Coordinates of C-alpha atoms and ligand atoms in Angstrom, one line a residue:
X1 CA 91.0 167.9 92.8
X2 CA 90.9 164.4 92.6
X3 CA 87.5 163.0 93.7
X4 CA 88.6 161.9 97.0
X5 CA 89.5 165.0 98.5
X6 CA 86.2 167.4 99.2
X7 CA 85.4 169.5 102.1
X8 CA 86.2 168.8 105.3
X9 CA 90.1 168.5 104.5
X10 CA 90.4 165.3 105.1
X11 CA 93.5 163.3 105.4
X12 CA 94.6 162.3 102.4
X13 CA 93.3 158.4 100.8
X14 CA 96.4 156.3 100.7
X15 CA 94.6 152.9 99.6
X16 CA 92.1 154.0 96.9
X17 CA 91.8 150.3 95.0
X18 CA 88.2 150.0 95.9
X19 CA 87.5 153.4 94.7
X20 CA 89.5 152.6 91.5
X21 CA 88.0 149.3 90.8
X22 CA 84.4 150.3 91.1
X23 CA 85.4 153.1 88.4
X24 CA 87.0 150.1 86.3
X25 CA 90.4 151.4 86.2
X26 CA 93.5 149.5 86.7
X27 CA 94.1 148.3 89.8
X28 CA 97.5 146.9 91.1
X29 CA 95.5 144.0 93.2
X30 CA 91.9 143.1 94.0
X31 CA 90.6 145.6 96.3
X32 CA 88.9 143.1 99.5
X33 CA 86.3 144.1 101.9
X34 CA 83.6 141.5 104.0
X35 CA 80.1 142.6 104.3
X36 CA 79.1 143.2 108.0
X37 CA 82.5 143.4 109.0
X38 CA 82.1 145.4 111.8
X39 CA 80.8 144.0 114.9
X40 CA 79.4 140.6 114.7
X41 CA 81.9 138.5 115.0
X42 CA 85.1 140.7 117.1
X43 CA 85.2 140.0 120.5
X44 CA 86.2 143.8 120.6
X45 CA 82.3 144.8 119.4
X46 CA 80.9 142.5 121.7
X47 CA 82.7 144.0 124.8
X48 CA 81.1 147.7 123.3
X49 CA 78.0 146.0 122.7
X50 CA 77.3 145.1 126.1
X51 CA 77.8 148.2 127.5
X52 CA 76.1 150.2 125.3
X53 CA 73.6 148.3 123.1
X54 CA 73.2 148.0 119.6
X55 CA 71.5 151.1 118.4
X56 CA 73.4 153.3 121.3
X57 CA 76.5 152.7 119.5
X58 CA 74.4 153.8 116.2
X59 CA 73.7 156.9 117.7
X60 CA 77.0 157.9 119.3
X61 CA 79.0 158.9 116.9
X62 CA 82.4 158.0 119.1
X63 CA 81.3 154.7 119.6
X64 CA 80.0 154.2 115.8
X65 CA 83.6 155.5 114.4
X66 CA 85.6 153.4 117.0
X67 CA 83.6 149.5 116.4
X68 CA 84.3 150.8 112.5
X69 CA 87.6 150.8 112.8
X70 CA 88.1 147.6 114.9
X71 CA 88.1 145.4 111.7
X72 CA 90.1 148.0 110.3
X73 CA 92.8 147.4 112.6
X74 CA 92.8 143.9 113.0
X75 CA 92.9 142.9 109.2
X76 CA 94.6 143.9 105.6
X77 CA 90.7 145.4 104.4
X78 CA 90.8 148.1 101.9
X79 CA 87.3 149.3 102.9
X80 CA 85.6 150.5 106.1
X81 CA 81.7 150.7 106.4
X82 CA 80.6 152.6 108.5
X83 CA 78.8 150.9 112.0
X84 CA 74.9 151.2 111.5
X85 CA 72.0 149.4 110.1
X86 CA 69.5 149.6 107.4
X87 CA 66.6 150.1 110.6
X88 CA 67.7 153.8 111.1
X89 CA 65.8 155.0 108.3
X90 CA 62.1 153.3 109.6
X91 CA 63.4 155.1 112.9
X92 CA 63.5 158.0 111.1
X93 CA 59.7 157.7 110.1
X94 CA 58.9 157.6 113.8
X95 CA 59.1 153.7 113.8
X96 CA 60.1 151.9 117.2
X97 CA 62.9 149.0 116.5
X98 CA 64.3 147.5 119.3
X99 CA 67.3 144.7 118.9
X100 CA 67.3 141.9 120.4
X101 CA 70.4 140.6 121.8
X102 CA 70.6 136.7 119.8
X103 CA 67.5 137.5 117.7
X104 CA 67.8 140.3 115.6
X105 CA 65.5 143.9 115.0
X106 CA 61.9 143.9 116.4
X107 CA 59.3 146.4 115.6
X108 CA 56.7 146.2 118.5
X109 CA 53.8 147.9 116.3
X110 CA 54.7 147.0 112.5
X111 CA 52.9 148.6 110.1
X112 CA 49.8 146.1 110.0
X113 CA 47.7 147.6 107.0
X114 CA 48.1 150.6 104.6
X115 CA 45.9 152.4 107.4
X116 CA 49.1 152.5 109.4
X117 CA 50.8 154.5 107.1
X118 CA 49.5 157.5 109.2
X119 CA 51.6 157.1 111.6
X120 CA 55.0 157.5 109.8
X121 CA 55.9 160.8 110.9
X122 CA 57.0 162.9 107.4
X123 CA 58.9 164.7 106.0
X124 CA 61.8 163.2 107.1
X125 CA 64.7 165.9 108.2
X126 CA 67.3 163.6 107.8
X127 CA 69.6 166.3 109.5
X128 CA 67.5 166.0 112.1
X129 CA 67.1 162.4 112.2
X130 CA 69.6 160.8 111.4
X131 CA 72.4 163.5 111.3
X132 CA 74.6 161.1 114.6
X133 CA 75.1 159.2 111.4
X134 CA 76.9 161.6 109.6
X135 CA 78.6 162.3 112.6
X136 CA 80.1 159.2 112.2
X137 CA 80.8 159.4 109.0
X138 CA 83.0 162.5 109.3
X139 CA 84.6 161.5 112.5
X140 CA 85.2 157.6 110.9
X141 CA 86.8 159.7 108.0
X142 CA 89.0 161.7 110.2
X143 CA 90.3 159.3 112.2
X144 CA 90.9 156.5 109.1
X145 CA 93.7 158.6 108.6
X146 CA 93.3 157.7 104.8
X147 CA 94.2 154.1 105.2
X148 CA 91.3 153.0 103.3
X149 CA 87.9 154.4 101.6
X150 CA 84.8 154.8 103.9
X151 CA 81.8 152.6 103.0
X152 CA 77.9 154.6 103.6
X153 CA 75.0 152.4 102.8
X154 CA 71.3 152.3 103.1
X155 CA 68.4 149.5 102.7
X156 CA 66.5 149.8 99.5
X157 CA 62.5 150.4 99.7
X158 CA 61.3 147.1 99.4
X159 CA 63.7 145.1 102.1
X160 CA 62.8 148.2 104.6
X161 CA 59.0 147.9 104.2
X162 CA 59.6 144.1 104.3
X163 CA 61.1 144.9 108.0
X164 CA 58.0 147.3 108.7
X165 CA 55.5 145.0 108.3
X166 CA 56.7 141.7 109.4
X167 CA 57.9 143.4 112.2
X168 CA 61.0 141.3 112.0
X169 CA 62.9 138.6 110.2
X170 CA 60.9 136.7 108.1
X171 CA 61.2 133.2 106.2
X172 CA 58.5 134.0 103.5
X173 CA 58.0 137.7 103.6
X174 CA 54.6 137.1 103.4
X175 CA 52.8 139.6 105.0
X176 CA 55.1 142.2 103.0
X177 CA 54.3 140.3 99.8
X178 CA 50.5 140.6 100.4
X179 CA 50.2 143.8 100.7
X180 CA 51.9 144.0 97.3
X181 CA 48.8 141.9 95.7
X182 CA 46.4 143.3 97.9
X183 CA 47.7 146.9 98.3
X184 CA 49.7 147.7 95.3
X185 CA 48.8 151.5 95.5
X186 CA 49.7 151.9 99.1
X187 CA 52.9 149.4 98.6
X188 CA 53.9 152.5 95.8
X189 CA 53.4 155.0 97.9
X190 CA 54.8 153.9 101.0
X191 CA 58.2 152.9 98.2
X192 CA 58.2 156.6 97.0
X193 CA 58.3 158.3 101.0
X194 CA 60.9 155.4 101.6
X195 CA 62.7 156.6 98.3
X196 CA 62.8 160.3 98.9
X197 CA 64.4 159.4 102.8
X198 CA 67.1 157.1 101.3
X199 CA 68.2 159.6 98.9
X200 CA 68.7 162.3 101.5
X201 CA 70.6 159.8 103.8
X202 CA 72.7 158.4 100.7
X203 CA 73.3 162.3 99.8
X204 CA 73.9 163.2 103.5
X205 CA 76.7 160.5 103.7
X206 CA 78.8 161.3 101.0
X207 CA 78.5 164.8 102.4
X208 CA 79.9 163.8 105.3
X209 CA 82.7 162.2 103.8
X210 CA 81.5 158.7 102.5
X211 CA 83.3 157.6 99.3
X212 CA 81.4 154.8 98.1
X213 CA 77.5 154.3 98.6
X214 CA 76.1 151.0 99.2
X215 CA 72.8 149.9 98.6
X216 CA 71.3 146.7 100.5
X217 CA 68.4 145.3 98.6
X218 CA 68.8 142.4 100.8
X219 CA 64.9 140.7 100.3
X220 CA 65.0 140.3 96.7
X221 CA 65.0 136.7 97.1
X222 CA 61.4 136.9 98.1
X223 CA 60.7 138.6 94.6
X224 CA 60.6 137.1 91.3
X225 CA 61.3 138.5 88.2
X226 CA 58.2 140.2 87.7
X227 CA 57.3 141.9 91.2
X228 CA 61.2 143.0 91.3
X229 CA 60.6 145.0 88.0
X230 CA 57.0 146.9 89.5
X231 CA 57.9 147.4 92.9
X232 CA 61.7 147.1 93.8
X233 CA 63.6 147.9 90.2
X234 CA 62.0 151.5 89.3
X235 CA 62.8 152.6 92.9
X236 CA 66.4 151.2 92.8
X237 CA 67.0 153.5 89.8
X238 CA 65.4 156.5 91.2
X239 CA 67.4 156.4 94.0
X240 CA 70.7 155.9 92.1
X241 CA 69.8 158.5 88.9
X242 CA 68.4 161.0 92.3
X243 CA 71.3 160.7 94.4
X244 CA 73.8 161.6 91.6
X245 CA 72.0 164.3 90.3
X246 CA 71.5 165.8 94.2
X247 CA 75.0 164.9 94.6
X248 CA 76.5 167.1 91.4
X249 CA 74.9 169.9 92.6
X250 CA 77.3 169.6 95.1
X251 CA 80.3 169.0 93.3
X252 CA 80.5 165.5 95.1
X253 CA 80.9 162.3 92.7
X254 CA 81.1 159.1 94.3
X255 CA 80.8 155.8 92.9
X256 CA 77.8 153.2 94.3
X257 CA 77.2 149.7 94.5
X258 CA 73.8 148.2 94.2
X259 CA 73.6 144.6 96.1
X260 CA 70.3 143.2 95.6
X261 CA 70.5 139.4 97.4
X262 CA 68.5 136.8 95.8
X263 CA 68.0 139.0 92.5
X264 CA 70.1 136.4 89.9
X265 CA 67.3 137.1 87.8
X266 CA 67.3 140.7 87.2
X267 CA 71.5 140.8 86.7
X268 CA 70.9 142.4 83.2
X269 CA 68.3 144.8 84.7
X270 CA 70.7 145.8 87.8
X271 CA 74.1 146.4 85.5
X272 CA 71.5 149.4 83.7
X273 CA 70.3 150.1 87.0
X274 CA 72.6 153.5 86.9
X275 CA 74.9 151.6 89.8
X276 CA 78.6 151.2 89.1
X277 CA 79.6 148.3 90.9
X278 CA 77.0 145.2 91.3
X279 CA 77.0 143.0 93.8
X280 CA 76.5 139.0 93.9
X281 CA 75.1 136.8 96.6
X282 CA 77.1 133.0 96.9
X283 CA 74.5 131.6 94.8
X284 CA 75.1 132.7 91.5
X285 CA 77.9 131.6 89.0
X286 CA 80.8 134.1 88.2
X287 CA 81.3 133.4 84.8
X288 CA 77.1 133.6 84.3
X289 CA 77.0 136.2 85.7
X290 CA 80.0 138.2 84.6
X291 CA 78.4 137.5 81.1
X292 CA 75.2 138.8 81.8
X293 CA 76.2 142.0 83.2
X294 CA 78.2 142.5 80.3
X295 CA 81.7 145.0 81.0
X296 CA 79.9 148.2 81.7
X297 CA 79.9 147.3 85.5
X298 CA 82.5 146.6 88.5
X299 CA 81.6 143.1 90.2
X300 CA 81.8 142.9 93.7
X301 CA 81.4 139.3 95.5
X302 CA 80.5 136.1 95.9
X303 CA 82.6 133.7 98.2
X304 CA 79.7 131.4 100.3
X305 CA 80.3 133.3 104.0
X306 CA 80.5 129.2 105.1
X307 CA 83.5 128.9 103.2
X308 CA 85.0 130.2 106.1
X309 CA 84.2 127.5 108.1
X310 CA 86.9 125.4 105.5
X311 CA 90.4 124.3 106.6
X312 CA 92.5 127.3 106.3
X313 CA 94.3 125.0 102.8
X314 CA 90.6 124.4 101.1
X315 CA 89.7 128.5 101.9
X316 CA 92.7 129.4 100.6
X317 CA 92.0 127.6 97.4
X318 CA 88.1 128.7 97.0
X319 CA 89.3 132.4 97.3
X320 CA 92.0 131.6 94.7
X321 CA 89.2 130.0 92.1
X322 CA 87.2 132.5 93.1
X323 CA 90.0 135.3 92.0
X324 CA 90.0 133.4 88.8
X325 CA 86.7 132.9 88.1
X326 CA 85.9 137.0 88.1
X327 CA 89.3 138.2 87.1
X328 CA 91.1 141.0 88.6
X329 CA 89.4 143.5 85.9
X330 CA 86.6 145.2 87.4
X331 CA 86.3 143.4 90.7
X332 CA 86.1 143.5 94.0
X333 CA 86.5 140.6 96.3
X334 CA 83.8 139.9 99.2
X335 CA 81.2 137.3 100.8
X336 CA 78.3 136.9 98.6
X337 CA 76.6 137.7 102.0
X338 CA 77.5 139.0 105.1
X339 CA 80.0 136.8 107.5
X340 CA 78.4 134.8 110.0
X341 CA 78.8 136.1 113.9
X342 CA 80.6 132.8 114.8
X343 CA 83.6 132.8 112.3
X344 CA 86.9 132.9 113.7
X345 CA 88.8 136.1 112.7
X346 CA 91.9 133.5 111.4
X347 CA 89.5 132.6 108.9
X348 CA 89.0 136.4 107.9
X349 CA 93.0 136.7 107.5
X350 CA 93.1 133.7 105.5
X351 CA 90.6 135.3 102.9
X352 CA 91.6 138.4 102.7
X353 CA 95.3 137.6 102.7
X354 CA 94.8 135.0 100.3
X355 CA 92.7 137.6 97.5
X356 CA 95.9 139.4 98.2
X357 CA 98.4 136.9 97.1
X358 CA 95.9 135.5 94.2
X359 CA 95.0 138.9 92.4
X360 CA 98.3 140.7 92.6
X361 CA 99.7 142.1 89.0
X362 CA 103.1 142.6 88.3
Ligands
CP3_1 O1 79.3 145.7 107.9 C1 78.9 146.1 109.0 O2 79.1 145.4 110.0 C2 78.4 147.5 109.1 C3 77.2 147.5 109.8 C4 75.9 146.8 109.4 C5 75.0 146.3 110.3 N1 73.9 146.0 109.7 C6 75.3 146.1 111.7 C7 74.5 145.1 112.5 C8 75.3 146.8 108.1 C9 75.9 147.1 106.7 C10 74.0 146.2 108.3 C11 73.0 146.0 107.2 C12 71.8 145.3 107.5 N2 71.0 145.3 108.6 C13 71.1 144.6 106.5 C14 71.5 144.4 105.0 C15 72.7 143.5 104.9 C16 72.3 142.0 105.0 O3 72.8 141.4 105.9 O4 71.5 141.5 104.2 C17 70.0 144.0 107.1 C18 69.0 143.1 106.4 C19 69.9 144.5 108.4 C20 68.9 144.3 109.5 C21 69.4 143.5 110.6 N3 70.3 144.1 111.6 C22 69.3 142.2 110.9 C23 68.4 141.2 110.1 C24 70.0 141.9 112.1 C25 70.0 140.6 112.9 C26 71.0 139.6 112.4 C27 72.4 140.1 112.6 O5 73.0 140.6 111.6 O6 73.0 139.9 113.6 C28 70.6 143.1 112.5 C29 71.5 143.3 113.6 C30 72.9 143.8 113.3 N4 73.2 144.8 112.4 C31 74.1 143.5 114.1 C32 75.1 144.3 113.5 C33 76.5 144.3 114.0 C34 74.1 142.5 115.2 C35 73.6 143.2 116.4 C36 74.2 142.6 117.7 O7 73.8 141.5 118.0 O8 74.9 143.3 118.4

């Protein structure tokens, strides 16, 4: 049974580039998806928004599956993601996050010392917890009709503790980064409980039909080479080597993608990170980088999201170099972040139809 089709029966996958490229088989053009494609920037979410708020449409499954497939409709993707955040899992642990319409994610009582760590309510049933997102998933699945793979992701350890400490966004990360120096042994164990929830949320997606597992270490810029490799790196593996091992138990292989924003110094270390696609933030070089991961892993990336504030000629253009630059071996087309909430959706069928035109093979 091909590795598409497990439980669940569901419909058939009609468009499996994405699945295909991140396995490094041939595809017959670029498989394109956007990071934080859904919601954001369709005036479509924003009518749902308003009416329900942010994390209501997290939790209700309906509401997750149908602003999941509003980009889906709208453009030429060949991925979904599903609607959520990276902030479910710290609600999992009995943390309080609250968005803020124009702001972003606030935790009223952030985790202020390794004291605090008390009050993370564990273990974590992530049927329990977090089961209205695999809800989602298998409803998102159902109702994709097989157009195109479903995306599941998670945060990684270090950019979710980064969020439970500063309490919110932060420019320097600095309270996080203290507690590394001040609080290594804590900062390790509060890594491993975030470790062992991610890996039951990663497994519990692909259970519930996700085909592709993505995995958002989105504060790496804030680490250097050497605080990456103690406390970001050994968890990044763990969860990858855990979840595929959990998942073959079950009979359930699907490929995942480790994005890890900021980390152009550690591209050797994440192509061995037991990942097999890697993704690249805007900043770093294609052919660089292509070279340093070596052929063993899928690319996924790197257009600047501001590119799509070009002339519709100029974007065209970038998103044809771009093509070039990475090839149409063992890539997959994307931001090198995810798309700003006041791009105009023309710009988005510009890219994507352009990586179309650029990447076909005949
Ligand atoms: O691709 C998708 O749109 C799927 C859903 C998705 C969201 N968040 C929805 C969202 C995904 C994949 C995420 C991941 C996420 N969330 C990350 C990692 C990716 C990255 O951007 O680096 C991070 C760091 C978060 C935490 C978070 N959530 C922040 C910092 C913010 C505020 C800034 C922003 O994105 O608007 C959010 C809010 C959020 N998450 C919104 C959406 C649609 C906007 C909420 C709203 O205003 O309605």
């Amino acid at each position: 049974m091909p590795f598409e089709m497990q439980a669940k029966d569901f419909p058939l996958l009609k468009n499996d580039l994405l699945l295909r490229a991140a396995r490094g088989l041939e595809v017959e053009r670029v498989p394109v998806w956007i990071m934080r494609q859904a919601g954001r920037t369709l005036p479509e979410y924003r009518a749902v928004s308003e009416e329900h708020g942010f994390f209501g449409i997290c939790r209700t499954p309906e509401l997750a599956c149908e602003v999941t497939l509003q980009p889906i409709r709208r453009f030429d993707l060949d991925a979904a993601i599903i609607f959520s955040d990276i902030l479910v899992v710290p609600q999992a642990l009995g943390m309080e996050v609250i968005m803020k319409p124009g702001e972003g994610p606030v935790f009223p009582e952030p985790l202020a010392g390794p004291d605090d760590l008390a009050r993370l309510q564990r273990p974590v049933n992530v049927q329990e917890q977090l089961g209205y997102v695999f809800e989602a998933v298998t409803m998102t699945r159902h109702k994709l009709e097989g157009k195109v793979p479903l995306i599941g992701f998670s945060g990684a350890p270090w950019t979710l503790m980064g969020y439970m400490v500063e309490g919110k966004g932060s420019k320097t990360m600095s309270k996080a980064k203290r507690w590394l120096y001040q609080h290594p042994t804590e900062s390790h164990q509060l890594f491993s409980l975030l470790t062992d929830v991610v890996v039951d949320y990663l497994v519990g997606q692909a259970e519930a039909g996700a085909q592709l597992l993505q995995v958002f270490e989105s504060s790496a810029e804030y680490l250097g080479p050497d605080l990456f490799a103690q406390f970001a790196l050994p968890y990044i593996r763990r969860i990858s080597s855990e979840v595929k091992d959990k998942l073959k138990a079950k009979d359930i292989d699907v490929p995942m993608t480790i994005f890890a924003k900021g980390g152009h110094y550690a591209l050797e270390q994440l192509a061995d990170s037991g990942y097999e696609v890697v993704g690249l933030d805007w900043t770093v070089d294609p052919a660089g980088a292509t070279d340093r991961l070596g052929d063993k892993v899928t690319r996924q990336g790197n257009l600047d999201p501001c590119a799509l504030y070009a002339p519709e000629e100029s974007l065209d253009a970038l998103a044809k170099q771009m093509v070039e630059r990475f090839g149409t071996r063992r890539y997959i087309a994307n931001l090198g972040h995810g798309i700003y909430p006041d791009m105009t959706p023309e710009r988005v069928v510009t890219f994507v139809d352009a990586i179309h035109k650029y990447s076909r093979q005949d």
